[in-house]
Every structure is written in C-alpha cells, then in structure tokens.
Short mmCIF file of C-alpha atoms in Angstrom, two decimals:
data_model
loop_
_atom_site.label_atom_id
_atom_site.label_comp_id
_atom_site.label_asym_id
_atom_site.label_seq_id
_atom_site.Cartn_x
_atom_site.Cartn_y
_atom_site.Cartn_z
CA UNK N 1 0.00 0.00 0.00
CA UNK N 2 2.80 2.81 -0.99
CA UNK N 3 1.40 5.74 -1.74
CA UNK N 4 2.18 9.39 -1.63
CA UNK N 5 4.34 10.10 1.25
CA UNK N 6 2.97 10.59 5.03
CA UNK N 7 -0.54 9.42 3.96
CA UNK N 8 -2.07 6.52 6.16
CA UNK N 9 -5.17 4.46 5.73
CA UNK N 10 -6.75 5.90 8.87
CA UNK N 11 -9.74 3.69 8.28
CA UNK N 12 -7.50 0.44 8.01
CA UNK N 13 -5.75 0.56 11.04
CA UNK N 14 -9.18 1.90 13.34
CA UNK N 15 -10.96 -1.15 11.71
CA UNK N 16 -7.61 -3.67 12.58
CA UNK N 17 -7.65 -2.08 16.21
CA UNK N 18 -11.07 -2.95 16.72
CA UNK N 19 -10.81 -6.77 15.16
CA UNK N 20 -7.61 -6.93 17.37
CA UNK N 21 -9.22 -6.26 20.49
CA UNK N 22 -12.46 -8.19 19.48
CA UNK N 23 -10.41 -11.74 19.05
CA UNK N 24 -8.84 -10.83 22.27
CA UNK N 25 -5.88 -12.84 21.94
CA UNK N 26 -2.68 -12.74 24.76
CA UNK N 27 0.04 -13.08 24.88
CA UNK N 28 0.22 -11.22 20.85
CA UNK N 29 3.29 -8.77 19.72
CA UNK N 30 2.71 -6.51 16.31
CA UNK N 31 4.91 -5.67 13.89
CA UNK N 32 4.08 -3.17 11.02
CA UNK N 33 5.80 -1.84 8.36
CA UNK N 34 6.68 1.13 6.93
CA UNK N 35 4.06 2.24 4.79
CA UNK N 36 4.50 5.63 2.87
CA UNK N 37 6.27 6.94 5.64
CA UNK N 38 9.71 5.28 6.05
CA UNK N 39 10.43 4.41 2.59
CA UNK N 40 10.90 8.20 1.08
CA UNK N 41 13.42 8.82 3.83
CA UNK N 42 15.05 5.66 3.61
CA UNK N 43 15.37 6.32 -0.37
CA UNK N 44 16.24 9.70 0.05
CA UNK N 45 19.08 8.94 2.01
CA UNK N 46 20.22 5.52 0.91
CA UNK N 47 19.71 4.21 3.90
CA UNK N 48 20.33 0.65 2.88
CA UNK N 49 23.29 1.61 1.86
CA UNK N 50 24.84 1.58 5.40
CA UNK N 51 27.33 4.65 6.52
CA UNK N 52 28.82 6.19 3.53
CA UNK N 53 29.01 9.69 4.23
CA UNK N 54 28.19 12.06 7.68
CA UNK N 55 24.77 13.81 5.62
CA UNK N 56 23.33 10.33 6.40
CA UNK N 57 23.61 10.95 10.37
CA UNK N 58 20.46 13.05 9.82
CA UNK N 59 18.88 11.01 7.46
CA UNK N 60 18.65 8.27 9.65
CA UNK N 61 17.30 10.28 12.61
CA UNK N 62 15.12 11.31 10.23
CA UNK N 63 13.85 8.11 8.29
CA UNK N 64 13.59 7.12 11.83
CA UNK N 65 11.33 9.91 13.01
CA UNK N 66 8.67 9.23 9.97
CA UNK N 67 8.86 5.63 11.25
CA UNK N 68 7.59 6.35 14.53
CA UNK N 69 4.93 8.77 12.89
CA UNK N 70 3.21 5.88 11.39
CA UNK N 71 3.77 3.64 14.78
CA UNK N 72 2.24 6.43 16.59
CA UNK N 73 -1.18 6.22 14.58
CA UNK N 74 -1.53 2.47 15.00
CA UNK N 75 -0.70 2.77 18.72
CA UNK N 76 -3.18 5.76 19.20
CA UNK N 77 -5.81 3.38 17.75
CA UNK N 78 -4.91 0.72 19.57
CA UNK N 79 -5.23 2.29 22.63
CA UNK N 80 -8.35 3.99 21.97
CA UNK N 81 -9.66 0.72 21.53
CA UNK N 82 -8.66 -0.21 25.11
CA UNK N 83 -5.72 -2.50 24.43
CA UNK N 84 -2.49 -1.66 26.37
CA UNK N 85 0.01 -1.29 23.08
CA UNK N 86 3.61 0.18 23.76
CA UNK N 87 5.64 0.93 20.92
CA UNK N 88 8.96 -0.88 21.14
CA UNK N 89 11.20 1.23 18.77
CA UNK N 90 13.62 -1.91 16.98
CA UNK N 91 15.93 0.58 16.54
CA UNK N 92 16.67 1.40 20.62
CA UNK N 93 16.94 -2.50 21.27
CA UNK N 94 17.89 -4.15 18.16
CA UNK N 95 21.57 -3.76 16.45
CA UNK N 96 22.16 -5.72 13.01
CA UNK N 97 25.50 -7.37 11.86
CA UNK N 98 25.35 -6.99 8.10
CA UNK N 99 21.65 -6.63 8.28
CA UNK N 100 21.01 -9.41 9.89
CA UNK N 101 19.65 -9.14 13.87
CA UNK N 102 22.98 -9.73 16.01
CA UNK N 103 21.91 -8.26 19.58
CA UNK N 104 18.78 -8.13 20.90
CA UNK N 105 17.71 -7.37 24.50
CA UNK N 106 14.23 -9.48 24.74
CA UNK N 107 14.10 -8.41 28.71
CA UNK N 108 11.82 -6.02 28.13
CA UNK N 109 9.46 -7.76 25.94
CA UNK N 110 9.17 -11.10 27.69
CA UNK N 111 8.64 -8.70 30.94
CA UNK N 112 5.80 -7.24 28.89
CA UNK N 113 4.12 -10.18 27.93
CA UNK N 114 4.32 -11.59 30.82
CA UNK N 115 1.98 -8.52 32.39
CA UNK N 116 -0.34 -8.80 29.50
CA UNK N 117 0.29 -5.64 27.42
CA UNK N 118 0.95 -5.44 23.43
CA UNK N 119 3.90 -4.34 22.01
CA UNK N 120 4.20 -3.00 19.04
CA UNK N 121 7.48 -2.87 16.77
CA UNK N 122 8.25 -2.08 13.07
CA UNK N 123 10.39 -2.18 10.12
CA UNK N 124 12.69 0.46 10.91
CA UNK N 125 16.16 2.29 10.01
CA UNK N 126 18.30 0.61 13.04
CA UNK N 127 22.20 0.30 13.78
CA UNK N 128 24.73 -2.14 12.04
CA UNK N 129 27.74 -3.20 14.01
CA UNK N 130 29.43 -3.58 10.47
CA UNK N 131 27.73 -1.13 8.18
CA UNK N 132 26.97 1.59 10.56
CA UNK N 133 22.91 1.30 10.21
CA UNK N 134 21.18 -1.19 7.61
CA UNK N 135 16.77 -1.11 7.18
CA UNK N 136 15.43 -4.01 9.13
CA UNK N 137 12.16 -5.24 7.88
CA UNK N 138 9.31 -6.02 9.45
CA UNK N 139 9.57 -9.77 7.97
CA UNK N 140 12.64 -10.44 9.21
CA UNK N 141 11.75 -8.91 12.58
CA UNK N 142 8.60 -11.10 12.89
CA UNK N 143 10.69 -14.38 11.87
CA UNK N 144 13.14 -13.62 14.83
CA UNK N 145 10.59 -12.78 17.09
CA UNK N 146 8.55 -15.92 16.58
CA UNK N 147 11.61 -18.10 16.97
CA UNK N 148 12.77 -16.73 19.59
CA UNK N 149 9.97 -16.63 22.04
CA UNK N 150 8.54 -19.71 20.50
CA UNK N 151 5.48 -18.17 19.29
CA UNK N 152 2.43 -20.55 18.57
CA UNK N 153 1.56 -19.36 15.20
CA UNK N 154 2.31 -16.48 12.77
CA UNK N 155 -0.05 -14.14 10.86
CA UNK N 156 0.90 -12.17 7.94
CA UNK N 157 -1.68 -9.37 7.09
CA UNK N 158 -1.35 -8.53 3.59
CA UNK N 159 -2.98 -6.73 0.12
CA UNK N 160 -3.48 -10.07 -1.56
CA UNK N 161 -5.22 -13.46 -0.55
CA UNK N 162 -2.10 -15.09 0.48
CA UNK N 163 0.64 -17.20 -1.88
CA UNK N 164 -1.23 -17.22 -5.70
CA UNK N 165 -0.05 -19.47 -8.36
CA UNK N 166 0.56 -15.88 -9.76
CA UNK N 167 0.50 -12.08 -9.22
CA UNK N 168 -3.30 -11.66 -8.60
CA UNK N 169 -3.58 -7.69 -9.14
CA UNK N 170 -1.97 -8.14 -12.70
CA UNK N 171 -3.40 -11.95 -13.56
CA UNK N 172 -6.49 -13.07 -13.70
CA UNK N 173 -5.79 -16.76 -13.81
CA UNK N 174 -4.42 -16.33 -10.45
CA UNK N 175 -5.42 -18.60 -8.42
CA UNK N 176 -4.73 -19.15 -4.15
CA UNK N 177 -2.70 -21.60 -2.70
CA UNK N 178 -4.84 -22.28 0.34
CA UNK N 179 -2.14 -25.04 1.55
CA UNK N 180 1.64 -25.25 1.24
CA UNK N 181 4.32 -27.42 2.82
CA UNK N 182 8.25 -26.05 3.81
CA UNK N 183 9.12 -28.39 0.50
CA UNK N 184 6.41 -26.88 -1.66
CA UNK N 185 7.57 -23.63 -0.62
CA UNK N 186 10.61 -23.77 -1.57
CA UNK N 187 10.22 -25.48 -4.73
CA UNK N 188 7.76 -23.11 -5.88
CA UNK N 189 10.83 -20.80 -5.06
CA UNK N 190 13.56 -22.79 -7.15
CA UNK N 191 10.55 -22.12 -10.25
CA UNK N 192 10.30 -18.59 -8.97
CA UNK N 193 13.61 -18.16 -9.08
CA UNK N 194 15.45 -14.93 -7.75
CA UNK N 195 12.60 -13.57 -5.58
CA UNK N 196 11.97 -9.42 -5.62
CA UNK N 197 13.47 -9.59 -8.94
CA UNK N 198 10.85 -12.01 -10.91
CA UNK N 199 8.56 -12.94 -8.73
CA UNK N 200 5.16 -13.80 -10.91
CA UNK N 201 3.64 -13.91 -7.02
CA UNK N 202 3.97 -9.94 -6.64
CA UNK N 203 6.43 -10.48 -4.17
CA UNK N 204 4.48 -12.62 -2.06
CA UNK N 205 7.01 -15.18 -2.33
CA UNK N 206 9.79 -12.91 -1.44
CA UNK N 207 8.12 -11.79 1.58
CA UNK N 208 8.27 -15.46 2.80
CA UNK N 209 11.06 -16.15 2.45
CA UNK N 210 12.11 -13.92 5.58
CA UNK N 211 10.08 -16.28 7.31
CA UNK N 212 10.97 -19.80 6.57
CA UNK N 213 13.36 -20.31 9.60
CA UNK N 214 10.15 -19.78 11.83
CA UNK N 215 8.31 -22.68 9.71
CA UNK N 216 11.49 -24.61 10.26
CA UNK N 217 11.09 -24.85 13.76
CA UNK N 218 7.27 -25.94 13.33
CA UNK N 219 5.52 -22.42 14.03
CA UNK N 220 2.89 -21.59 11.08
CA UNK N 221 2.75 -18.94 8.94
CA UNK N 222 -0.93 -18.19 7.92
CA UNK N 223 -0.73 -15.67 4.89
CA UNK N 224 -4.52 -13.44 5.29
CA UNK N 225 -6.18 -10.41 3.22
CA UNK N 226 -6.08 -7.49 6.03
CA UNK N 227 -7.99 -5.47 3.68
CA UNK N 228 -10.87 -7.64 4.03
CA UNK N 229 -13.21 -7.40 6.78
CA UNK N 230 -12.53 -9.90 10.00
CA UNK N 231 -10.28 -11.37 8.05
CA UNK N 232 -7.28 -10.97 10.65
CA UNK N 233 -10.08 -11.47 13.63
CA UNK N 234 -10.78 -14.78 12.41
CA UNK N 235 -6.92 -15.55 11.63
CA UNK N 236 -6.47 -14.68 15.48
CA UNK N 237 -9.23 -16.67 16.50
CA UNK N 238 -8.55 -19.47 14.99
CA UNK N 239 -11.30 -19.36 12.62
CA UNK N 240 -11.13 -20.34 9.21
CA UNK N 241 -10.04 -17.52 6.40
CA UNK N 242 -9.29 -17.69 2.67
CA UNK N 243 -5.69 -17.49 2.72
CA UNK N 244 -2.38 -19.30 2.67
CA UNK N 245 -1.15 -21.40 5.58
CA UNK N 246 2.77 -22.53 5.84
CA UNK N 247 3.45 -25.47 7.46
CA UNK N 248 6.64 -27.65 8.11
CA UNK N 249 5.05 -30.51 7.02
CA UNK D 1 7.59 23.89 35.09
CA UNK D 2 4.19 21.73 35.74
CA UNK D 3 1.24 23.52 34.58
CA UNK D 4 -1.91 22.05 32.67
CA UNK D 5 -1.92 18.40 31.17
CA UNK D 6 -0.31 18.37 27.48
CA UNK D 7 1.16 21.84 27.53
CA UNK D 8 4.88 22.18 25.96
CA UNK D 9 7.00 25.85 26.24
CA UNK D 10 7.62 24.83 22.23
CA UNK D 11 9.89 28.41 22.39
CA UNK D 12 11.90 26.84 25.61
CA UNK D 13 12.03 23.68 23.71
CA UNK D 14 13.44 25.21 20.47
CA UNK D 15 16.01 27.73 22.21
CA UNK D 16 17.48 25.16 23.94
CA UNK D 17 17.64 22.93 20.80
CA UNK D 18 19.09 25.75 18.97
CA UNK D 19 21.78 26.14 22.15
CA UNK D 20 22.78 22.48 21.78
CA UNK D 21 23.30 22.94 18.21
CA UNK D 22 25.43 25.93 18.24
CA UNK D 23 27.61 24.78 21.10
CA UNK D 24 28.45 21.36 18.80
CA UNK D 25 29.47 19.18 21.28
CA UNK D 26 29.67 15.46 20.54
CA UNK D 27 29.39 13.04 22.59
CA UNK D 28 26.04 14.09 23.97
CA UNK D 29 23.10 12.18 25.70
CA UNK D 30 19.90 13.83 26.04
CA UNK D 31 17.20 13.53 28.96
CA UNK D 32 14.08 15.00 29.89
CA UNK D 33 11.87 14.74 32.30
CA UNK D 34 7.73 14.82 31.97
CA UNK D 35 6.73 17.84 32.34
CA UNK D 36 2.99 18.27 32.43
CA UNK D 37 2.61 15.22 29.88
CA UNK D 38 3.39 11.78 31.91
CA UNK D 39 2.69 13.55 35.91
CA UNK D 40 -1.04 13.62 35.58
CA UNK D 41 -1.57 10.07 33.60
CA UNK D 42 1.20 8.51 36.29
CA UNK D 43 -1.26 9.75 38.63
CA UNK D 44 -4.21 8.93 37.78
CA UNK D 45 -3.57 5.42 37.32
CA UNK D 46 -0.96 5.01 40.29
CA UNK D 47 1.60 3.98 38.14
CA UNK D 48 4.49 4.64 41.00
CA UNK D 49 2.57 2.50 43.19
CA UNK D 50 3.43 -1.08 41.25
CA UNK D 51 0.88 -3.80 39.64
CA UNK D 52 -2.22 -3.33 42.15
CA UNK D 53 -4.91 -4.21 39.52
CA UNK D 54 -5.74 -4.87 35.93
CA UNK D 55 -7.18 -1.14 34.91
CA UNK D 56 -3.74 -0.23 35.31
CA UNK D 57 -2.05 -2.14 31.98
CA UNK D 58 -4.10 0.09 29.93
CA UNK D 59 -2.62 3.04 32.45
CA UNK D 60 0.72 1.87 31.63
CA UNK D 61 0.52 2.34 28.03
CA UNK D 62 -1.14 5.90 28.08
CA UNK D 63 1.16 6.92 30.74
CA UNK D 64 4.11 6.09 28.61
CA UNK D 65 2.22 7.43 24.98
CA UNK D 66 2.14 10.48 26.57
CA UNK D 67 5.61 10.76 27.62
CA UNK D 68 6.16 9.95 23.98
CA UNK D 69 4.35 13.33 23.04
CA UNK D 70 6.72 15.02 25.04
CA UNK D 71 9.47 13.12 23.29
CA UNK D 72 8.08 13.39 20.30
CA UNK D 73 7.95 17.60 20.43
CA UNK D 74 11.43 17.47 21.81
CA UNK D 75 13.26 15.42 19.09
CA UNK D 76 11.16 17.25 16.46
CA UNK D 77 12.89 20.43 17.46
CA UNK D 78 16.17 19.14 17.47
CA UNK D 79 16.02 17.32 14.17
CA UNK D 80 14.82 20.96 12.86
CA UNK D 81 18.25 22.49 14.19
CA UNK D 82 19.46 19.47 12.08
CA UNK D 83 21.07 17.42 15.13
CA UNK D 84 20.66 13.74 14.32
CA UNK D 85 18.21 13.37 17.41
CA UNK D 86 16.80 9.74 18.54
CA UNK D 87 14.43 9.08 20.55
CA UNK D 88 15.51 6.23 23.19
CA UNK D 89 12.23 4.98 24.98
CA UNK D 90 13.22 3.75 28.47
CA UNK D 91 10.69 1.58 28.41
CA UNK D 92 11.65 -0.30 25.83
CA UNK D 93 15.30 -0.99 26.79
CA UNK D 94 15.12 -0.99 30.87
CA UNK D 95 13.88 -2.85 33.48
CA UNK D 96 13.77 -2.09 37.24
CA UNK D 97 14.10 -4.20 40.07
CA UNK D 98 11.43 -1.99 43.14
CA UNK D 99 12.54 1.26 40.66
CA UNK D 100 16.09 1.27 40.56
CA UNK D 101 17.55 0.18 37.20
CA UNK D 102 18.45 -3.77 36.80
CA UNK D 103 18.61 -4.33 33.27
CA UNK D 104 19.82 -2.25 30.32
CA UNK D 105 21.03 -3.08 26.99
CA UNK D 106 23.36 -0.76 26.54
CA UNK D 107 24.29 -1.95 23.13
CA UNK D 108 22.31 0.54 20.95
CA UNK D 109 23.07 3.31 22.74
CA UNK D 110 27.04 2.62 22.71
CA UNK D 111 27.09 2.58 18.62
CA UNK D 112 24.71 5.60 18.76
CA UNK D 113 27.54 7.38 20.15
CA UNK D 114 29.86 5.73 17.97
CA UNK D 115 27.99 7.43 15.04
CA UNK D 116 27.70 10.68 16.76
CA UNK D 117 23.87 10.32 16.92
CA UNK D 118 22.06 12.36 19.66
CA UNK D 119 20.35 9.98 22.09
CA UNK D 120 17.34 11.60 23.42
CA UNK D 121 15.68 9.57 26.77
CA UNK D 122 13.12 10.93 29.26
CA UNK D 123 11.95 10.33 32.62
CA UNK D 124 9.44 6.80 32.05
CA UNK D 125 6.45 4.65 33.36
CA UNK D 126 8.83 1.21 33.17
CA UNK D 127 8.92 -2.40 33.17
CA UNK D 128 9.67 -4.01 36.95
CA UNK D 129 11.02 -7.60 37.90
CA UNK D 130 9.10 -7.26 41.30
CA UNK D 131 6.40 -4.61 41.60
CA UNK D 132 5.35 -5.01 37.59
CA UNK D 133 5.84 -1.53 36.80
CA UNK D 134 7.63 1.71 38.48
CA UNK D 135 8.12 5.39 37.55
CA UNK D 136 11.81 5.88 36.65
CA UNK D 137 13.17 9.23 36.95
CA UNK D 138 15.19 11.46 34.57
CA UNK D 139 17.36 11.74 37.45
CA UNK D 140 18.25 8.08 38.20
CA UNK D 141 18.38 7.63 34.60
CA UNK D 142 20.90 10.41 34.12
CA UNK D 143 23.12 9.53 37.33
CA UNK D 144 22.86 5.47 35.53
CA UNK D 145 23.93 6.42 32.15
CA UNK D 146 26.76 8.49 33.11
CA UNK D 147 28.51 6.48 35.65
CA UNK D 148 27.41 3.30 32.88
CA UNK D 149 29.35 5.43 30.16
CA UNK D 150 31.80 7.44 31.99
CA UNK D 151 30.27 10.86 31.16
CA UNK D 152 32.83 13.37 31.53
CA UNK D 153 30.25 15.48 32.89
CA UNK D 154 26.75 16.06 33.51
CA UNK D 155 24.65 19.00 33.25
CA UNK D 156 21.69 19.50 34.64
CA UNK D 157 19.25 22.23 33.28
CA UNK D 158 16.72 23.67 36.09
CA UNK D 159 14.41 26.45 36.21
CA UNK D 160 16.55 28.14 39.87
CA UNK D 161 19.88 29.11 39.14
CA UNK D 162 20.99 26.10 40.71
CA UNK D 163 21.25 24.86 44.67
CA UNK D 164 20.53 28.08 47.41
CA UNK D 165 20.52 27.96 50.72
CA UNK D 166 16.78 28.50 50.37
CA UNK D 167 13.83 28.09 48.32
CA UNK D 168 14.68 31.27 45.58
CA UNK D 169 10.97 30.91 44.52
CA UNK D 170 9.73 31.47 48.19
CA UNK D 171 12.36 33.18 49.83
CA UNK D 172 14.55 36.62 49.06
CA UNK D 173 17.44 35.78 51.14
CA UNK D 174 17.88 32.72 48.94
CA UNK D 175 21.79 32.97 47.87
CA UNK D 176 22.79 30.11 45.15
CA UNK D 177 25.95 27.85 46.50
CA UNK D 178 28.39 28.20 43.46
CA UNK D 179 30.48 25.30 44.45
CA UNK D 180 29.79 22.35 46.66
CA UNK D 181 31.87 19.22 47.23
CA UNK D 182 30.68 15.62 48.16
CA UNK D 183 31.10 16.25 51.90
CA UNK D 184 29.83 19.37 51.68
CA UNK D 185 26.42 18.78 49.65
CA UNK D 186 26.07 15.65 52.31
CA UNK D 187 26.21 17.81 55.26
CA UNK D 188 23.17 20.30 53.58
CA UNK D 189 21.49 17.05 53.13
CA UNK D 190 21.58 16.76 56.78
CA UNK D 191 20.92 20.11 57.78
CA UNK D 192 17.66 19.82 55.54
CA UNK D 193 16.19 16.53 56.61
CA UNK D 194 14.30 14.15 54.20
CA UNK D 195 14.26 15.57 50.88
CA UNK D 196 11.33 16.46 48.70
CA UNK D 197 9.45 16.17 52.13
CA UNK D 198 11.12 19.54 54.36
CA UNK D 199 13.62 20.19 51.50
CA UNK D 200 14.13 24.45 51.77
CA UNK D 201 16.29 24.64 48.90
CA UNK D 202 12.96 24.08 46.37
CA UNK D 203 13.39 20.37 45.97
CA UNK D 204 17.10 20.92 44.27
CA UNK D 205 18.85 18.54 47.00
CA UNK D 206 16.14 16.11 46.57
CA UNK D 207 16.82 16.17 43.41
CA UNK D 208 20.57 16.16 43.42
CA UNK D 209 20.28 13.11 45.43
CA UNK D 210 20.22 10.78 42.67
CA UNK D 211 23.31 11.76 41.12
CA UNK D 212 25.56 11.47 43.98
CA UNK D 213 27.24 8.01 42.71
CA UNK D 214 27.84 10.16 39.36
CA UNK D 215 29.89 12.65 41.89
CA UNK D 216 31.00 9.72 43.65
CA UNK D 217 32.69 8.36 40.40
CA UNK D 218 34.56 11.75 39.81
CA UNK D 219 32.13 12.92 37.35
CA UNK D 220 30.95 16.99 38.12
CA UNK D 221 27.68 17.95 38.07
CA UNK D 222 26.80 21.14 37.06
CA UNK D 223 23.34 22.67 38.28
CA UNK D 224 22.21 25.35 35.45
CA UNK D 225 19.29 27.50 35.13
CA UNK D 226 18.32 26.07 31.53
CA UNK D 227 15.46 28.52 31.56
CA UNK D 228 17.67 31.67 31.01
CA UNK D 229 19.00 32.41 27.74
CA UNK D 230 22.86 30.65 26.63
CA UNK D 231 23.15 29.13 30.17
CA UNK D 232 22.62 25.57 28.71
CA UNK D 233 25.10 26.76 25.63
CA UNK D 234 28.15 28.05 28.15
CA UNK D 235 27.80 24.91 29.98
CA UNK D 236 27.64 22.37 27.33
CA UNK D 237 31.33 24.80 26.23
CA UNK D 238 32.95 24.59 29.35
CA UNK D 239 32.32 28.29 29.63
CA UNK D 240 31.37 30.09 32.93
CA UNK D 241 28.04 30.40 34.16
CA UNK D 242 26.38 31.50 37.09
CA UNK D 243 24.98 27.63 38.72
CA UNK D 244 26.25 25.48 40.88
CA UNK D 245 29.22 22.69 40.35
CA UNK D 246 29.49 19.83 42.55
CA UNK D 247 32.27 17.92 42.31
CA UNK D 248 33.86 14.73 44.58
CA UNK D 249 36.78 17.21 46.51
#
C-alpha cells in the first residue's frame, strides 16, 4: 500500500484495532511496516546503503522519526480501543551485523508479555555493528521474534489473498494456494527463481522467504487479506479464512 | 515547570535545541523529564505504586504514549536544528528491580555514540522484575547512564539558578551555592532533613540526590538554570556560568 508520502489508511488501522481487540488474543506482539512513511526517507538517504558519508547521520534520525509517525497512529488506535500497546522502537533495542539481527535485549518484551500488554514494533532504520545502520524489515523482525519466544503461530496481514499461483492484481488466472508445505515452498521458489526480482507472485514469495526459519522450527505462517473485513479477527481466532497457511510438514 | 496536562514551552524547547546545536558538542546524551505530559496520567492510574490491579495495563501504556508526546515535540525540534536526534524509549530498553535500574542493553546506545547520533531519553512509566511496573526518573536515569558510560560530565538544566541555601521561589534571602563538594552537599542534606518532604532549597537537594554516585565516580555535576537564555550553551562549552558545580573534593 505505498502511496504518496505521510498518507495513512486511517480507516484500516481503526478497523484492525477494533478486530484486534475483538479476538482478544494474549500473549500477541505486532509488527508493522513502513508504509509511505519510512520508505521516502530511507530512499532519500540511501539508507540501505549503510554509513557512507556524515549527511546520512540526519537522514537516519530522520527516516527514523517518519517511522515512529506511522507507529504512533496504529498505537493511538490501539489504545483507543482499550488495548495496552507500547511501541517498542527496533531501533533502541535491536543492532544488526550486516543486516542481519545480532543483539537483541528481549528483557523487556518477555517482561511485557508476561503482564499482558501489546507491544508493538516495526520495520525500521536501526544500527549495524558492520555497516553503521542497515533497514530491518518487518519480515525479518517477525521471523526472529517468533523463533525466539517460540510463538504458537504467525499471521501475515497482507494486500493479496495469500501465496497465488501468480500475481493476482496483474493476472487473472491467479489462483490461491490455500495449503503449502516447507518443500512446496521452496520449490515453488527454485521455479520462482530470484525472488523481488521475478517474482510472478507480486512479491508474495519474497516476503516469505524472511520467514521460513520460523516454519522450520514448526511455528505456522498463515498468509490473510487485512484489507478484508474480519479477516485478521478470524486468523487470530482461529477461525477459518481464505488465505495461505505454511506449514513444516 | 508543571502547569496544565499536554502543555509544551515549544519556544523553551526550540532555544534550547538551537543552544545544543550551536555549542556542537559530541558526545552528547539527552534527557528529559515529563513535564505536564506523563505527571497527571502517572497519577491517575498510580503507576508509581506497582501492579495493584488490571485497569492499570491500559494506564501503563497511556502513561508512557504520553511521555512519547513530550518526546516526540522534543526530538522534532532538534532534528529541525538538524542534530541527528533519537528518541531512546526507556521503556523499551530498561527494566527495574522496586525502581532502581536492573537491566539495560546498553548496546544501541554505545554505537549511537559511535555514530555521533544524539540519544534523546526521558523520565518513564517502566517495566519491573518485582512490583510489575515503576516510575523511573530522569534523574536516576541520568546519574545510571553516566557512571554506565563514563560521562565526563553532567549538566543539569533547572528552572533556579541552581542549589541556594533557600527556596529562591519562596524566599529573598535565597543565595545560590556556586560550588559544593561531596562532603559538603552531604552535610546540607543533613541540615535539611528528608528531601522532597522539608527540603528548603525548592526540591534541588532532593533532586541532586540521585546523582551522587555520578559525583562519587569523579564525574561533576553542574546545576544550570536552563530557563535563562545561553546558560545551557556556556555549559555544554565549558564556559562560565552563574549555577552550581558539585564535584567529589
């Protein structure tokens, strides 16, 4: 959903708060990502580039800054809709080696679930032990997460009906996989081939990648439609929902 | 400077970002306190009493959202005087142990500094091994992270021009102590009884209190009256200014 810069679906998130706190799920962490409002930053100041010159010491405070912007809106909502979300900025806990998440302080967090409130992180601009600062996304944030506080299940809200046999906003013979093994996966991968580059999914594909060392370890990934009505308060509940599910086996 | 709930001094905030920028030192650690924007939340939901009952979760999270608007206006300034400002949320990177720091990754903050970001942290509503949750003061926070990081010095920025031997606000014959050592600052404590109950110097010993292992350590403490014009700039220079050092001899 990138569109002009600094412009949020208001509606969305008010309407994800309030399925959210209707499936009333605990222990459950968030994690968004950027939206419109880190990527123009990010761009602007190559970012992803890591440290090549000091003019990026402001960019990053300030690709950071539009981060928590958009963090800010989904935790107003949340907490408007009674549910006790703290934002937990990735990058004031969170350094990267690389890119990759090297140090991590889960202290906090497993303190917070443990008293019932909902944190919230993000795909965010954080620091690289290597590369000076690196842009950790949201999918790779949500794969270390699960695996490392052994999380029961993973949902993935996204734009699309979950994995399609191909990119369903450009193809109309698209068609849902409703069920796919770790094997399937990644031999729909090998036909992909080089994911974000080619792949026919729209990037679906790509996106799951991130996540395959949480299916490793036996914690599904259940791909839903967000943008579709209870579609993420049935995924929370347990209920049925036209989308993909991940499984090891 | 507590007046109504939610209400900034956006010109004090900008002055004094436009003080830090000019006098260009590096490294620098911000804190702030709450001002009128965590006090009355805290409050109301007994925050620096501990875990008592469930009403207070969703407490917790609007006590700390609205020490984020605080945050939020002060890094905004600063990233305006283009200082690479980042907002460090105490909550999500501390844990207390019955209020007094027991966990902090100090990790991200360490290559912060490294990349001559400007940390930016604030007096928080925290997590707590034993009592759930606790207030944590800019104080103990500031007296933590500079013995933690060997601060050459700290500088504290107050609306009195620093410790009297009365209450300036209340009193005319108030005269401001421009020097006080360890032994000294303990024998006022003394003389003045519990602090923050009988304290006649305004609440400044109370205050000072918490940053006596700083002083212990050999790290000064200068007491600065941020609300007058340049005294926050000659300070962060090493330049003379009418306050109050304490140092260990």
């Amino acid at each position: 959903m990138k569109q002009r810069p600094f412009t949020a679906n208001k509606n969305a998130i008010s309407r994800l708060a309030k399925e959210i706190k209707q499936a009333d799920v605990s222990p459950l962490i968030l994690v968004h990502g950027g939206g419109s409002f880190g990527h123009p930053m990010a761009k602007q100041y190559r970012i992803n580039e890591g440290y090549k010159d000091t003019s990026q010491i402001l960019g990053l405070a300030k690709t950071h800054q539009a981060m928590t912007m958009l963090n800010r809106l989904v935790v107003d909502s949340l907490i408007e809709n009674n549910l006790p979300a703290m934002a937990v900025p990735p990058f004031s806990c969170i350094v990267t080696k690389y890119g990759r998440i090297e140090s991590f302080d889960e202290k906090p967090l497993a303190r917070m679930i443990e008293l019932q409130l909902l944190p919230v992180l993000y795909g965010d601009a954080v620091l690289d032990w290597k590369v000076g600062f690196a842009i950790l996304s949201g999918d790779q944030l949500i794969s270390f997460l699960a695996t490392r506080l052994e999380a029961e299940r993973v949902i993935i809200g996204a734009d699309v009906d979950g994995l399609c046999t191909a990119d369903p906003k450009t193809d109309s013979s698209a068609r849902r996989i409703a069920h796919l093994t770790l094997g399937e996966l990644k031999k729909l991968q090998q036909k992909i081939g080089e994911p974000r580059v080619t792949d026919v999914t729209g990037g679906m594909v790509g996106k799951i990648q991130e996540l395959i060392p949480a299916v490793e370890k036996g914690i599904p990934v259940i791909v839903v439609n967000a943008s579709k009505r209870n579609n993420i308060y049935k995924a929370l509940k347990g209920e049925e929902v036209a989308g993909t599910i991940i499984e090891r086996a």
